[in-house]
């Protein structure tokens, strides 16, 4: 199981956080064709600590934006043109309760 600095498992720690889901607007958009061309989709799946990204059988990348920790890791590794990412609208997104 994954741990942070020897403390409890990550899922247990993340369970303390609250999420205000913006039902009207995702703050993440994967540009599927460019992500396929560059292989970035698989990279997003690998690097996201919250497992926001998943690869579908047809190769498209699904985004569960409501679980996003807003860490920006995906944005940091995204090749140009593969991802549109911004912080959620005011009052929305993750509310950290621990750490």
PDB file of C-alpha atoms in Angstrom:
ATOM      1  CA  UNK A   1       0.000   0.000   0.000  1.00  0.00           C
ATOM      2  CA  UNK A   2       1.178   3.544  -0.714  1.00  0.00           C
ATOM      3  CA  UNK A   3       2.132   5.746   2.196  1.00  0.00           C
ATOM      4  CA  UNK A   4       3.175   9.349   2.692  1.00  0.00           C
ATOM      5  CA  UNK A   5       6.268   9.780   4.882  1.00  0.00           C
ATOM      6  CA  UNK A   6       5.465   6.558   6.764  1.00  0.00           C
ATOM      7  CA  UNK A   7       2.024   7.799   7.780  1.00  0.00           C
ATOM      8  CA  UNK A   8      -1.303   6.070   6.964  1.00  0.00           C
ATOM      9  CA  UNK A   9      -2.198   4.836   3.499  1.00  0.00           C
ATOM     10  CA  UNK A  10      -2.956   7.509   0.927  1.00  0.00           C
ATOM     11  CA  UNK A  11      -6.637   6.601   0.394  1.00  0.00           C
ATOM     12  CA  UNK A  12      -7.279   6.927   4.136  1.00  0.00           C
ATOM     13  CA  UNK A  13      -5.675  10.368   4.213  1.00  0.00           C
ATOM     14  CA  UNK A  14      -7.514  11.552   1.086  1.00  0.00           C
ATOM     15  CA  UNK A  15     -10.820  10.426   2.609  1.00  0.00           C
ATOM     16  CA  UNK A  16     -10.554  13.366   5.036  1.00  0.00           C
ATOM     17  CA  UNK A  17     -10.683  15.884   2.185  1.00  0.00           C
ATOM     18  CA  UNK A  18     -13.926  17.351   0.893  1.00  0.00           C
ATOM     19  CA  UNK A  19     -14.754  18.049  -2.737  1.00  0.00           C
ATOM     20  CA  UNK A  20     -17.123  20.727  -3.983  1.00  0.00           C
ATOM     21  CA  UNK A  21     -17.949  19.387  -7.428  1.00  0.00           C
ATOM     22  CA  UNK A  22     -18.717  21.861 -10.192  1.00  0.00           C
ATOM     23  CA  UNK A  23     -21.459  19.958 -12.005  1.00  0.00           C
ATOM     24  CA  UNK A  24     -21.525  22.519 -14.824  1.00  0.00           C
ATOM     25  CA  UNK A  25     -17.870  22.839 -15.792  1.00  0.00           C
ATOM     26  CA  UNK A  26     -14.859  20.550 -15.820  1.00  0.00           C
ATOM     27  CA  UNK A  27     -11.555  22.290 -15.206  1.00  0.00           C
ATOM     28  CA  UNK A  28      -9.681  19.609 -17.178  1.00  0.00           C
ATOM     29  CA  UNK A  29      -9.911  18.786 -20.871  1.00  0.00           C
ATOM     30  CA  UNK A  30      -7.755  16.201 -22.608  1.00  0.00           C
ATOM     31  CA  UNK A  31      -7.283  16.874 -26.319  1.00  0.00           C
ATOM     32  CA  UNK A  32      -7.663  13.249 -27.343  1.00  0.00           C
ATOM     33  CA  UNK A  33      -6.024  13.262 -30.783  1.00  0.00           C
ATOM     34  CA  UNK A  34      -2.939  15.090 -29.563  1.00  0.00           C
ATOM     35  CA  UNK A  35      -2.750  12.945 -26.423  1.00  0.00           C
ATOM     36  CA  UNK A  36      -2.824   9.786 -28.567  1.00  0.00           C
ATOM     37  CA  UNK A  37      -0.244  11.154 -30.983  1.00  0.00           C
ATOM     38  CA  UNK A  38       2.203  12.099 -28.227  1.00  0.00           C
ATOM     39  CA  UNK A  39       1.442   9.264 -25.791  1.00  0.00           C
ATOM     40  CA  UNK A  40       0.530  11.855 -23.161  1.00  0.00           C
ATOM     41  CA  UNK A  41      -2.688  10.073 -22.216  1.00  0.00           C
ATOM     42  CA  UNK A  42      -0.798   7.128 -20.777  1.00  0.00           C
ATOM     43  CA  UNK A  43       1.510   9.579 -19.016  1.00  0.00           C
ATOM     44  CA  UNK A  44      -1.438  11.352 -17.342  1.00  0.00           C
ATOM     45  CA  UNK A  45      -2.729   7.982 -16.093  1.00  0.00           C
ATOM     46  CA  UNK A  46       0.704   7.163 -14.639  1.00  0.00           C
ATOM     47  CA  UNK A  47       1.530  10.454 -12.897  1.00  0.00           C
ATOM     48  CA  UNK A  48      -1.782  11.554 -11.379  1.00  0.00           C
ATOM     49  CA  UNK A  49      -1.692  10.891  -7.621  1.00  0.00           C
ATOM     50  CA  UNK A  50      -5.514  11.030  -7.387  1.00  0.00           C
ATOM     51  CA  UNK A  51      -6.116   8.628 -10.307  1.00  0.00           C
ATOM     52  CA  UNK A  52      -8.217  11.239 -12.109  1.00  0.00           C
ATOM     53  CA  UNK A  53      -7.242   9.864 -15.529  1.00  0.00           C
ATOM     54  CA  UNK A  54      -8.006   6.425 -16.927  1.00  0.00           C
ATOM     55  CA  UNK A  55      -7.553   4.882 -20.341  1.00  0.00           C
ATOM     56  CA  UNK A  56     -10.629   3.427 -22.018  1.00  0.00           C
ATOM     57  CA  UNK A  57     -10.463   0.295 -24.217  1.00  0.00           C
ATOM     58  CA  UNK A  58     -10.639   2.495 -27.354  1.00  0.00           C
ATOM     59  CA  UNK A  59      -7.605   4.504 -26.190  1.00  0.00           C
ATOM     60  CA  UNK A  60      -9.433   7.657 -25.136  1.00  0.00           C
ATOM     61  CA  UNK A  61      -8.557   9.156 -21.772  1.00  0.00           C
ATOM     62  CA  UNK A  62     -11.409   9.637 -19.321  1.00  0.00           C
ATOM     63  CA  UNK A  63     -11.236  12.372 -16.703  1.00  0.00           C
ATOM     64  CA  UNK A  64     -12.880  12.141 -13.267  1.00  0.00           C
ATOM     65  CA  UNK A  65     -12.311  15.824 -12.573  1.00  0.00           C
ATOM     66  CA  UNK A  66     -14.304  15.798  -9.322  1.00  0.00           C
ATOM     67  CA  UNK A  67     -11.478  13.800  -7.651  1.00  0.00           C
ATOM     68  CA  UNK A  68      -8.733  16.225  -8.722  1.00  0.00           C
ATOM     69  CA  UNK A  69      -6.307  17.376  -6.015  1.00  0.00           C
ATOM     70  CA  UNK A  70      -5.361  20.429  -8.122  1.00  0.00           C
ATOM     71  CA  UNK A  71      -1.677  19.618  -7.754  1.00  0.00           C
ATOM     72  CA  UNK A  72      -0.860  20.416 -11.386  1.00  0.00           C
ATOM     73  CA  UNK A  73       1.287  17.330 -11.960  1.00  0.00           C
ATOM     74  CA  UNK A  74      -0.550  16.513 -15.187  1.00  0.00           C
ATOM     75  CA  UNK A  75      -0.085  20.066 -16.414  1.00  0.00           C
ATOM     76  CA  UNK A  76       3.620  19.971 -15.583  1.00  0.00           C
ATOM     77  CA  UNK A  77       4.217  16.885 -17.750  1.00  0.00           C
ATOM     78  CA  UNK A  78       1.722  17.634 -20.544  1.00  0.00           C
ATOM     79  CA  UNK A  79       3.233  18.122 -23.994  1.00  0.00           C
ATOM     80  CA  UNK A  80       1.961  21.323 -25.651  1.00  0.00           C
ATOM     81  CA  UNK A  81      -1.568  21.009 -27.016  1.00  0.00           C
ATOM     82  CA  UNK A  82      -2.548  17.884 -25.073  1.00  0.00           C
ATOM     83  CA  UNK A  83      -4.288  19.342 -22.041  1.00  0.00           C
ATOM     84  CA  UNK A  84      -6.343  22.349 -21.025  1.00  0.00           C
ATOM     85  CA  UNK A  85      -6.264  22.747 -17.235  1.00  0.00           C
ATOM     86  CA  UNK A  86      -7.238  25.573 -14.896  1.00  0.00           C
ATOM     87  CA  UNK A  87      -8.285  25.793 -11.271  1.00  0.00           C
ATOM     88  CA  UNK A  88     -11.993  25.175 -10.663  1.00  0.00           C
ATOM     89  CA  UNK A  89     -14.304  28.150 -10.351  1.00  0.00           C
ATOM     90  CA  UNK A  90     -14.350  29.937  -6.991  1.00  0.00           C
ATOM     91  CA  UNK A  91     -15.712  27.839  -4.144  1.00  0.00           C
ATOM     92  CA  UNK A  92     -15.318  24.612  -6.121  1.00  0.00           C
ATOM     93  CA  UNK A  93     -12.703  21.867  -6.061  1.00  0.00           C
ATOM     94  CA  UNK A  94     -10.820  20.159  -3.273  1.00  0.00           C
ATOM     95  CA  UNK A  95     -10.926  21.324   0.354  1.00  0.00           C
ATOM     96  CA  UNK A  96      -7.952  19.822   2.210  1.00  0.00           C
ATOM     97  CA  UNK A  97      -8.734  18.583   5.710  1.00  0.00           C
ATOM     98  CA  UNK A  98      -5.413  16.969   6.655  1.00  0.00           C
ATOM     99  CA  UNK A  99      -1.788  17.664   5.977  1.00  0.00           C
TER     100      UNK A  99
END
